[in-house]
PDB file of C-alpha atoms in Angstrom:
ATOM      1  CA  MET A   1       0.000   0.000   0.000  1.00 56.00           C
ATOM      2  CA  ASP A   2       1.506   3.331  -0.974  1.00 72.00           C
ATOM      3  CA  LYS A   3       1.759   6.384   1.270  1.00 66.00           C
ATOM      4  CA  GLN A   4      -1.261   8.171  -0.254  1.00 69.00           C
ATOM      5  CA  ASN A   5      -3.539   5.168   0.312  1.00 68.00           C
ATOM      6  CA  GLN A   6      -2.322   4.843   3.904  1.00 67.00           C
ATOM      7  CA  GLN A   7      -3.000   8.537   4.473  1.00 69.00           C
ATOM      8  CA  ASN A   8      -6.503   8.206   2.997  1.00 75.00           C
ATOM      9  CA  GLU A   9      -7.241   5.176   5.172  1.00 79.00           C
ATOM     10  CA  GLY A  10      -6.109   7.104   8.241  1.00 80.00           C
ATOM     11  CA  THR A  11      -8.383  10.002   7.334  1.00 88.00           C
ATOM     12  CA  TYR A  12     -11.347   7.675   6.787  1.00 92.00           C
ATOM     13  CA  ASP A  13     -10.689   6.076  10.174  1.00 94.00           C
ATOM     14  CA  GLU A  14     -10.522   9.532  11.740  1.00 93.00           C
ATOM     15  CA  VAL A  15     -13.886  10.511  10.237  1.00 93.00           C
ATOM     16  CA  ASP A  16     -15.432   7.230  11.392  1.00 94.00           C
ATOM     17  CA  ARG A  17     -14.182   7.817  14.955  1.00 93.00           C
ATOM     18  CA  TYR A  18     -15.527  11.384  14.902  1.00 91.00           C
ATOM     19  CA  ILE A  19     -18.969  10.234  13.729  1.00 89.00           C
ATOM     20  CA  ALA A  20     -19.002   7.520  16.398  1.00 91.00           C
ATOM     21  CA  LEU A  21     -18.728  10.198  19.115  1.00 87.00           C
ATOM     22  CA  LYS A  22     -22.410  11.143  18.577  1.00 80.00           C
ATOM     23  CA  LEU A  23     -21.704  14.761  19.518  1.00 75.00           C
ATOM     24  CA  GLY A  24     -25.224  15.890  18.657  1.00 70.00           C
ATOM     25  CA  GLU A  25     -26.411  14.124  21.791  1.00 69.00           C
ATOM     26  CA  ASP A  26     -23.914  15.935  24.038  1.00 68.00           C
ATOM     27  CA  GLU A  27     -24.921  19.465  25.045  1.00 72.00           C
ATOM     28  CA  GLN A  28     -21.351  20.116  26.185  1.00 75.00           C
ATOM     29  CA  TYR A  29     -20.417  20.470  22.525  1.00 75.00           C
ATOM     30  CA  SER A  30     -23.420  22.389  21.217  1.00 79.00           C
ATOM     31  CA  ASN A  31     -20.870  24.960  20.032  1.00 83.00           C
ATOM     32  CA  PRO A  32     -18.394  23.282  17.652  1.00 86.00           C
ATOM     33  CA  LEU A  33     -15.637  25.704  18.641  1.00 88.00           C
ATOM     34  CA  ASP A  34     -15.755  24.329  22.188  1.00 89.00           C
ATOM     35  CA  PHE A  35     -15.042  20.856  20.828  1.00 89.00           C
ATOM     36  CA  TRP A  36     -12.033  21.993  18.788  1.00 92.00           C
ATOM     37  CA  LYS A  37     -10.582  24.107  21.633  1.00 93.00           C
ATOM     38  CA  LYS A  38      -9.797  20.929  23.581  1.00 92.00           C
ATOM     39  CA  LYS A  39      -6.241  19.745  22.941  1.00 94.00           C
ATOM     40  CA  ASP A  40      -7.289  16.073  23.133  1.00 94.00           C
ATOM     41  CA  ASN A  41      -9.674  16.595  20.225  1.00 93.00           C
ATOM     42  CA  GLN A  42      -7.063  18.497  18.216  1.00 94.00           C
ATOM     43  CA  LEU A  43      -4.574  15.660  18.647  1.00 95.00           C
ATOM     44  CA  GLY A  44      -7.136  12.881  18.259  1.00 95.00           C
ATOM     45  CA  PHE A  45      -8.488  14.232  14.970  1.00 95.00           C
ATOM     46  CA  PRO A  46      -5.567  16.070  13.319  1.00 95.00           C
ATOM     47  CA  SER A  47      -6.959  16.085   9.757  1.00 94.00           C
ATOM     48  CA  LEU A  48     -10.404  17.205  10.850  1.00 94.00           C
ATOM     49  CA  PHE A  49      -8.828  19.825  13.113  1.00 96.00           C
ATOM     50  CA  GLN A  50      -6.965  21.322  10.145  1.00 95.00           C
ATOM     51  CA  LEU A  51     -10.211  21.391   8.182  1.00 93.00           C
ATOM     52  CA  ALA A  52     -12.076  22.975  11.112  1.00 93.00           C
ATOM     53  CA  LYS A  53      -9.414  25.689  11.450  1.00 92.00           C
ATOM     54  CA  ARG A  54      -9.822  26.604   7.789  1.00 91.00           C
ATOM     55  CA  TYR A  55     -13.622  26.443   7.875  1.00 89.00           C
ATOM     56  CA  PHE A  56     -14.123  28.395  11.092  1.00 87.00           C
ATOM     57  CA  ALA A  57     -11.573  31.040  10.071  1.00 84.00           C
ATOM     58  CA  ILE A  58     -13.875  32.331   7.317  1.00 76.00           C
ATOM     59  CA  PRO A  59     -15.215  35.671   8.546  1.00 74.00           C
ATOM     60  CA  CYS A  60     -18.949  36.250   8.512  1.00 70.00           C
ATOM     61  CA  SER A  61     -19.775  39.093   6.192  1.00 67.00           C
ATOM     62  CA  SER A  62     -22.425  40.029   3.710  1.00 63.00           C
ATOM     63  CA  SER A  63     -20.514  42.944   2.188  1.00 65.00           C
ATOM     64  CA  ALA A  64     -19.431  40.993  -0.898  1.00 63.00           C
ATOM     65  CA  VAL A  65     -23.034  40.082  -1.666  1.00 63.00           C
ATOM     66  CA  GLU A  66     -24.190  43.644  -1.092  1.00 65.00           C
ATOM     67  CA  ARG A  67     -21.519  44.932  -3.480  1.00 68.00           C
ATOM     68  CA  GLN A  68     -22.632  42.481  -6.160  1.00 64.00           C
ATOM     69  CA  PHE A  69     -26.218  43.681  -6.041  1.00 70.00           C
ATOM     70  CA  SER A  70     -25.420  47.388  -5.769  1.00 68.00           C
ATOM     71  CA  ALA A  71     -23.120  47.348  -8.825  1.00 58.00           C
ATOM     72  CA  ALA A  72     -26.085  47.147 -11.205  1.00 53.00           C
TER      73      ALA A  72
END
């Protein structure tokens, strides 16, 4: 098995473990940022943590949409 396949398998395993946590049933993690702030979760799910950092770093803004509609 080459390195890419091993990496993909590890990522699939990581996703499976994350889904198995059933976080929707735990009110402690109703805010996803609280889950990712814990070091154990960052280390336990390194690929998902990197994805979460990129996803949650996107600033909330509607200015781009407003500019698109006001340009007409």
